[in-house]
Tab-separated table of C-alpha atoms in Angstrom:
chain	number	residue	atom	x	y	z
A	1	MET	CA	-177.177	-21.773	29.812
A	2	THR	CA	-176.767	-24.058	32.817
A	3	ALA	CA	-173.620	-25.173	34.291
A	4	ARG	CA	-174.457	-28.848	32.933
A	5	GLU	CA	-174.978	-27.255	29.321
A	6	TYR	CA	-171.718	-25.240	29.575
A	7	ALA	CA	-169.691	-28.485	30.553
A	8	ILE	CA	-171.366	-30.394	27.561
A	9	GLN	CA	-170.431	-27.617	25.151
A	10	CYS	CA	-167.006	-27.258	26.502
A	11	ILE	CA	-166.327	-31.113	25.830
A	12	LYS	CA	-168.047	-30.809	22.186
A	13	ASP	CA	-165.895	-27.737	21.546
A	14	GLU	CA	-162.647	-29.513	22.635
A	15	ALA	CA	-163.675	-32.789	20.762
A	16	GLN	CA	-164.187	-30.897	17.685
A	17	ALA	CA	-160.808	-29.084	17.884
A	18	VAL	CA	-159.101	-32.738	18.276
A	19	MET	CA	-160.960	-34.055	15.159
A	20	GLU	CA	-159.885	-31.226	13.418
A	21	LEU	CA	-156.356	-31.921	13.714
A	22	ILE	CA	-156.559	-34.929	11.231
A	23	PRO	CA	-156.371	-32.832	8.220
A	24	GLN	CA	-153.170	-31.171	9.548
A	25	ILE	CA	-151.095	-34.245	10.182
A	26	ASP	CA	-148.876	-34.396	7.141
A	27	ASP	CA	-145.271	-35.123	6.221
A	28	SER	CA	-143.958	-32.967	9.058
A	29	PHE	CA	-145.465	-35.529	11.434
A	30	ASP	CA	-143.533	-38.467	9.819
A	31	GLU	CA	-140.665	-36.327	9.909
A	32	ALA	CA	-141.015	-35.814	13.598
A	33	VAL	CA	-141.409	-39.443	14.341
A	34	ASP	CA	-138.363	-40.147	12.552
A	35	LEU	CA	-136.401	-37.620	14.437
A	36	ILE	CA	-137.276	-39.141	17.657
A	37	TYR	CA	-137.051	-42.603	16.639
A	38	ASN	CA	-133.484	-42.078	15.484
A	39	CYS	CA	-132.587	-39.802	18.358
A	40	LYS	CA	-129.230	-41.234	20.048
A	41	GLY	CA	-129.716	-38.864	23.033
A	42	LYS	CA	-132.768	-37.613	24.770
A	43	VAL	CA	-136.047	-35.895	23.827
A	44	ILE	CA	-136.206	-32.375	25.618
A	45	VAL	CA	-139.793	-31.087	25.812
A	46	THR	CA	-140.112	-27.407	26.488
A	47	GLY	CA	-142.938	-24.797	26.672
A	48	VAL	CA	-144.105	-21.902	28.947
A	49	GLY	CA	-147.258	-21.686	30.772
A	50	LYS	CA	-150.075	-23.878	30.032
A	51	SER	CA	-148.005	-25.259	27.126
A	52	GLY	CA	-145.383	-26.115	29.533
A	53	HIS	CA	-147.714	-28.156	31.486
A	54	ILE	CA	-148.828	-29.945	28.331
A	55	GLY	CA	-145.137	-30.579	27.709
A	56	ALA	CA	-144.413	-32.220	30.852
A	57	LYS	CA	-147.075	-34.544	30.612
A	58	ILE	CA	-145.836	-35.280	26.819
A	59	ALA	CA	-142.268	-35.781	28.241
A	60	ALA	CA	-143.829	-38.263	30.737
A	61	THR	CA	-145.662	-40.384	28.249
A	62	PHE	CA	-142.483	-40.411	25.989
A	63	ALA	CA	-140.252	-41.597	28.922
A	64	SER	CA	-142.874	-44.407	29.969
A	65	THR	CA	-143.098	-45.756	26.599
A	66	GLY	CA	-139.370	-46.264	25.634
A	67	THR	CA	-138.346	-42.833	24.580
A	68	PRO	CA	-135.650	-41.233	27.112
A	69	SER	CA	-137.362	-37.760	27.693
A	70	PHE	CA	-137.765	-34.920	30.036
A	71	PHE	CA	-139.308	-31.684	30.342
A	72	ILE	CA	-137.430	-28.342	30.890
A	73	ASN	CA	-138.711	-24.913	31.404
A	74	PRO	CA	-136.972	-22.621	28.832
A	75	LEU	CA	-136.370	-19.924	31.666
A	76	ASP	CA	-134.326	-22.416	33.433
A	77	VAL	CA	-131.977	-22.834	30.614
A	78	PHE	CA	-130.697	-19.428	31.399
A	79	HIS	CA	-129.522	-20.215	34.555
A	80	GLY	CA	-127.396	-23.329	33.937
A	81	ASP	CA	-129.782	-26.230	32.756
A	82	LEU	CA	-128.442	-25.687	29.134
A	83	GLY	CA	-125.836	-28.288	30.304
A	84	VAL	CA	-128.552	-30.915	30.130
A	85	MET	CA	-128.498	-30.746	26.264
A	86	ALA	CA	-126.039	-32.195	23.913
A	87	GLN	CA	-125.802	-33.242	20.387
A	88	GLY	CA	-127.809	-36.380	19.713
A	89	ASP	CA	-130.521	-34.832	21.740
A	90	VAL	CA	-133.997	-33.558	19.975
A	91	VAL	CA	-136.113	-30.552	21.320
A	92	LEU	CA	-139.933	-30.598	21.185
A	93	ALA	CA	-140.797	-26.946	21.602
A	94	ILE	CA	-144.599	-26.215	22.153
A	95	SER	CA	-146.310	-22.745	22.035
A	96	ASN	CA	-149.875	-22.094	20.768
A	97	SER	CA	-148.847	-18.607	19.311
A	98	GLY	CA	-145.367	-19.967	18.124
A	99	GLN	CA	-144.366	-16.511	19.119
A	100	THR	CA	-143.586	-16.911	22.935
A	101	ASP	CA	-140.764	-14.649	23.840
A	102	GLU	CA	-139.043	-16.750	26.375
A	103	LEU	CA	-139.248	-20.210	24.135
A	104	LEU	CA	-137.799	-17.734	21.167
A	105	ARG	CA	-134.811	-16.787	23.143
A	106	PHE	CA	-134.026	-20.231	23.819
A	107	ILE	CA	-134.190	-21.408	20.214
A	108	PRO	CA	-130.767	-19.837	19.100
A	109	MET	CA	-128.886	-21.834	21.875
A	110	VAL	CA	-130.496	-24.882	20.580
A	111	LEU	CA	-129.536	-24.129	16.904
A	112	HIS	CA	-126.183	-23.299	17.821
A	113	MET	CA	-125.694	-26.783	19.454
A	114	GLN	CA	-127.212	-28.222	16.054
A	115	ILE	CA	-129.892	-30.135	17.774
A	116	PRO	CA	-132.946	-30.324	15.602
A	117	ILE	CA	-136.167	-28.698	16.744
A	118	ILE	CA	-139.585	-30.132	16.367
A	119	GLY	CA	-142.004	-26.996	16.904
A	120	MET	CA	-145.699	-27.429	18.039
A	121	SER	CA	-147.698	-24.486	17.419
A	122	GLY	CA	-151.206	-23.230	16.153
A	123	ASN	CA	-149.288	-20.811	13.832
A	124	PRO	CA	-147.732	-22.397	10.797
A	125	GLN	CA	-146.062	-18.806	10.143
A	126	SER	CA	-144.672	-18.153	13.444
A	127	LEU	CA	-140.904	-17.892	14.305
A	128	LEU	CA	-141.093	-21.223	16.176
A	129	ALA	CA	-142.382	-22.742	12.815
A	130	LYS	CA	-139.916	-20.599	10.638
A	131	TYR	CA	-136.794	-22.074	12.789
A	132	SER	CA	-137.965	-25.533	13.240
A	133	THR	CA	-136.696	-28.588	11.840
A	134	CYS	CA	-140.159	-29.864	11.393
A	135	HIS	CA	-143.517	-28.101	12.562
A	136	LEU	CA	-146.630	-29.714	13.628
A	137	ASN	CA	-149.720	-27.383	13.215
A	138	VAL	CA	-152.016	-27.696	16.052
A	139	SER	CA	-154.198	-24.751	15.264
A	140	VAL	CA	-157.621	-24.526	16.644
A	141	LYS	CA	-160.824	-22.418	15.392
A	142	LYS	CA	-161.767	-21.245	18.742
A	143	GLU	CA	-161.290	-22.003	22.378
A	144	ALA	CA	-163.878	-23.658	24.460
A	145	CYS	CA	-163.649	-20.961	26.900
A	146	PRO	CA	-166.907	-18.629	26.626
A	147	LEU	CA	-164.448	-15.641	26.342
A	148	ASN	CA	-162.397	-17.613	23.745
A	149	LEU	CA	-159.369	-16.686	26.067
A	150	ALA	CA	-158.493	-19.368	28.310
A	151	PRO	CA	-156.193	-22.117	26.755
A	152	THR	CA	-158.747	-24.973	26.457
A	153	SER	CA	-159.201	-26.320	23.126
A	154	SER	CA	-155.512	-25.301	22.134
A	155	THR	CA	-153.847	-26.906	25.003
A	156	MET	CA	-156.331	-30.225	24.290
A	157	ALA	CA	-155.108	-30.243	20.600
A	158	GLN	CA	-151.278	-30.074	21.778
A	159	LEU	CA	-151.981	-32.941	24.308
A	160	ALA	CA	-153.538	-35.014	21.635
A	161	MET	CA	-150.751	-34.389	19.104
A	162	GLY	CA	-148.232	-35.440	21.719
A	163	ASP	CA	-150.112	-38.627	22.468
A	164	ALA	CA	-150.315	-39.199	18.584
A	165	LEU	CA	-146.521	-38.853	18.452
A	166	ALA	CA	-145.960	-41.338	21.606
A	167	VAL	CA	-148.482	-43.872	20.057
A	168	ALA	CA	-146.809	-43.681	16.525
A	169	LEU	CA	-143.455	-44.297	18.507
A	170	ILE	CA	-144.834	-47.160	20.423
A	171	GLU	CA	-145.841	-48.903	17.183
A	172	ARG	CA	-142.414	-48.178	15.665
A	173	ARG	CA	-140.480	-49.591	18.474
A	174	ASN	CA	-142.692	-52.581	18.513
A	175	PHE	CA	-143.039	-51.558	22.476
A	176	GLN	CA	-144.683	-54.666	24.131
A	177	PRO	CA	-146.553	-54.879	27.608
A	178	ARG	CA	-143.393	-56.455	29.117
A	179	ASP	CA	-141.454	-53.364	28.150
A	180	PHE	CA	-144.572	-51.098	29.518
A	181	ALA	CA	-144.221	-53.207	32.868
A	182	GLN	CA	-140.507	-52.352	33.278
A	183	PHE	CA	-141.428	-48.530	33.288
A	184	HIS	CA	-144.455	-49.251	35.667
A	185	PRO	CA	-143.466	-51.675	38.276
A	186	GLY	CA	-145.605	-50.113	41.024
A	187	GLY	CA	-148.839	-50.201	38.681
A	188	GLU	CA	-151.391	-53.315	38.361
A	189	LEU	CA	-150.272	-54.006	34.722
A	190	GLY	CA	-146.622	-53.940	36.016
A	191	LYS	CA	-147.088	-56.281	38.877
A	192	ARG	CA	-149.198	-58.741	36.565
A	193	LEU	CA	-146.233	-58.747	34.093
A	194	LEU	CA	-143.449	-58.924	36.350
A	195	THR	CA	-144.766	-61.403	38.963
A	196	THR	CA	-143.604	-64.876	38.535
A	197	ALA	CA	-145.066	-68.359	39.698
A	198	GLN	CA	-142.314	-68.258	42.575
A	199	ASP	CA	-143.811	-65.085	43.964
A	200	VAL	CA	-147.481	-66.634	44.433
A	201	MET	CA	-147.160	-70.353	44.679
A	202	ARG	CA	-148.448	-72.393	47.587
A	203	THR	CA	-145.668	-74.657	48.813
A	204	ASP	CA	-146.871	-75.760	52.394
A	205	ASP	CA	-149.103	-78.823	53.047
A	206	MET	CA	-148.975	-80.248	49.255
A	207	PRO	CA	-151.503	-82.909	48.913
A	208	VAL	CA	-148.884	-85.508	47.599
A	209	LEU	CA	-150.375	-88.915	46.993
A	210	PRO	CA	-149.084	-92.362	45.829
A	211	PRO	CA	-150.646	-93.549	42.460
A	212	GLU	CA	-151.771	-96.838	44.257
A	213	MET	CA	-153.520	-94.872	47.012
A	214	HIS	CA	-157.346	-95.790	47.021
A	215	LEU	CA	-159.704	-92.975	46.040
A	216	GLY	CA	-161.449	-92.865	49.409
A	217	GLU	CA	-158.291	-92.207	51.082
A	218	ALA	CA	-157.211	-89.694	48.311
A	219	ILE	CA	-160.706	-87.570	48.922
A	220	ILE	CA	-159.568	-86.906	52.604
A	221	LEU	CA	-156.199	-85.326	51.609
A	222	VAL	CA	-157.438	-83.408	48.447
A	223	SER	CA	-160.234	-82.070	50.877
A	224	LYS	CA	-157.831	-81.006	53.552
A	225	ALA	CA	-155.394	-79.278	51.182
A	226	LYS	CA	-158.286	-77.042	49.899
A	227	LEU	CA	-156.638	-76.609	46.554
A	228	GLY	CA	-159.241	-78.958	44.758
A	229	LEU	CA	-156.422	-81.254	43.547
A	230	GLY	CA	-153.899	-84.137	44.342
A	231	ILE	CA	-150.549	-84.691	43.006
A	232	ALA	CA	-149.407	-88.168	42.379
A	233	GLU	CA	-145.628	-89.017	42.929
A	234	VAL	CA	-143.096	-91.629	42.846
A	235	ASN	CA	-139.966	-91.374	44.506
A	236	GLY	CA	-140.348	-87.615	44.425
A	237	GLU	CA	-141.088	-87.166	40.950
A	238	ILE	CA	-144.725	-85.918	39.347
A	239	VAL	CA	-146.452	-88.829	37.694
A	240	GLY	CA	-150.023	-87.290	37.424
A	241	LEU	CA	-152.732	-85.184	39.069
A	242	ILE	CA	-156.358	-85.705	39.979
A	243	THR	CA	-158.952	-83.080	40.854
A	244	ASP	CA	-161.935	-82.692	42.667
A	245	GLY	CA	-163.711	-82.929	39.451
A	246	ASP	CA	-161.905	-86.072	38.457
A	247	ILE	CA	-163.292	-87.608	41.895
A	248	ARG	CA	-166.790	-86.613	41.473
A	249	ARG	CA	-166.914	-88.061	37.828
A	250	ALA	CA	-165.345	-91.347	39.236
A	251	MET	CA	-167.806	-91.492	41.918
A	252	GLU	CA	-170.815	-91.327	39.351
A	253	LYS	CA	-169.176	-93.722	37.100
A	254	TRP	CA	-168.225	-96.527	39.480
A	255	GLN	CA	-170.489	-95.878	42.304
A	256	ALA	CA	-170.087	-98.958	44.761
A	257	GLU	CA	-166.814	-99.871	43.103
A	258	PHE	CA	-165.401	-96.240	43.825
A	259	PHE	CA	-163.632	-97.115	46.821
A	260	ASP	CA	-161.553	-100.040	45.106
A	261	ARG	CA	-160.505	-97.606	42.570
A	262	THR	CA	-156.845	-95.882	42.919
A	263	VAL	CA	-155.596	-92.505	42.035
A	264	SER	CA	-153.936	-94.203	38.943
A	265	ASP	CA	-157.171	-95.115	37.508
A	266	ILE	CA	-158.319	-91.525	37.099
A	267	MET	CA	-155.056	-89.248	37.115
A	268	THR	CA	-154.141	-86.999	34.364
A	269	ARG	CA	-150.647	-88.208	33.442
A	270	THR	CA	-149.624	-84.927	31.587
A	271	PRO	CA	-150.356	-82.333	34.308
A	272	LYS	CA	-149.615	-78.575	33.158
A	273	MET	CA	-146.237	-77.665	34.893
A	274	VAL	CA	-144.385	-74.435	34.718
A	275	ARG	CA	-141.013	-73.188	36.061
A	276	PRO	CA	-140.421	-70.909	39.240
A	277	GLU	CA	-139.510	-68.035	36.879
A	278	THR	CA	-142.639	-68.457	34.603
A	279	LYS	CA	-144.367	-65.010	34.739
A	280	ILE	CA	-148.266	-64.914	35.988
A	281	THR	CA	-149.726	-63.580	32.585
A	282	GLU	CA	-148.053	-66.543	30.991
A	283	ILE	CA	-149.627	-69.028	33.676
A	284	GLN	CA	-152.982	-67.189	32.938
A	285	GLN	CA	-152.743	-67.927	29.154
A	286	ILE	CA	-152.244	-71.528	29.913
A	287	MET	CA	-155.093	-72.005	32.367
A	288	ASN	CA	-157.295	-70.232	29.758
A	289	LYS	CA	-156.042	-72.444	26.881
A	290	TYR	CA	-156.325	-75.618	28.584
A	291	LYS	CA	-159.216	-74.684	30.886
A	292	VAL	CA	-157.464	-75.733	34.013
A	293	HIS	CA	-157.710	-73.819	37.301
A	294	SER	CA	-154.127	-74.622	38.693
A	295	VAL	CA	-150.578	-75.513	37.401
A	296	LEU	CA	-147.778	-77.181	39.349
A	297	VAL	CA	-144.443	-75.473	39.730
A	298	THR	CA	-141.640	-77.705	39.119
A	299	ASP	CA	-137.822	-77.681	39.050
A	300	GLY	CA	-137.636	-78.988	35.560
A	301	LYS	CA	-137.079	-82.737	36.740
A	302	ASN	CA	-140.782	-83.164	37.799
A	303	HIS	CA	-139.934	-82.237	41.345
A	304	LEU	CA	-142.747	-80.500	42.959
A	305	LEU	CA	-141.993	-77.003	44.268
A	306	GLY	CA	-145.423	-75.551	44.640
A	307	VAL	CA	-148.692	-74.969	43.164
A	308	VAL	CA	-150.330	-71.546	41.397
A	309	ASP	CA	-154.060	-71.684	41.300
A	310	HIS	CA	-156.540	-69.241	39.559
A	311	TYR	CA	-156.870	-67.210	42.841
A	312	ALA	CA	-153.150	-66.689	43.117
A	313	CYS	CA	-153.169	-65.152	39.650
A	314	MET	CA	-155.715	-62.401	40.730
A	315	ILE	CA	-153.045	-59.897	41.930
């Protein structure tokens, strides 16, 4: 076979191994979710070798979706790291064979501390399965490796089962995008969900107009501001809004009489306004719902603080 054909076969084998996990999800999975959900402490994920690498990823996924968790190598437990565990914790122990010596030597310590163990292995008859509070079966028929030796399908199955636990817990906790953002403040999603109107609003050269201003003058101010709008104010309070679209429609409607008309003749008297602390995601929802490209930021007393337009939300 060519390299491409080997790649295709590998992906097919691993995909098949993951699909074959579905019949293996039973009451033990529900018990594992319950144990983690009700855990008062931390979820400590452990494993050796490739299973350890998978365990580190699972722990990271838990931690970023509302479940306090971290990975520990069982070898480190024998050199002082046992102190990080306490009653109220839960251990997720991963081993393809379920017979990994380093992991099995770690289990009696966990049992002595009366910490429940969620075992994850490809052998339901293994010692790991026997001493676990509940056991997740991730057995696969064969590895994607042509020699059937290198952990490939088996590690993919472990990863998929770990993700399944995380997703089930997300639903169980009613974990929302705003919660996700708090754990990912540096990512694009976190930035969008945490950024407020105050962070992006424009505050300089606001196109403020008196309602009695003639539209011929208003066009000049609206054009100079390059926001596509003008804000009508009386005694420092917002009373309306005009857009360049309003101006174009007024020109078509009144033609020669256009220059005799004033801002008050065409202004929207209930413009969309938000507070400085309003999140960008909420502003985007307002824009989509009301088909507007800008919102006014006010102090709650109709005093203008700034403007957020569609482009400012594209962070």
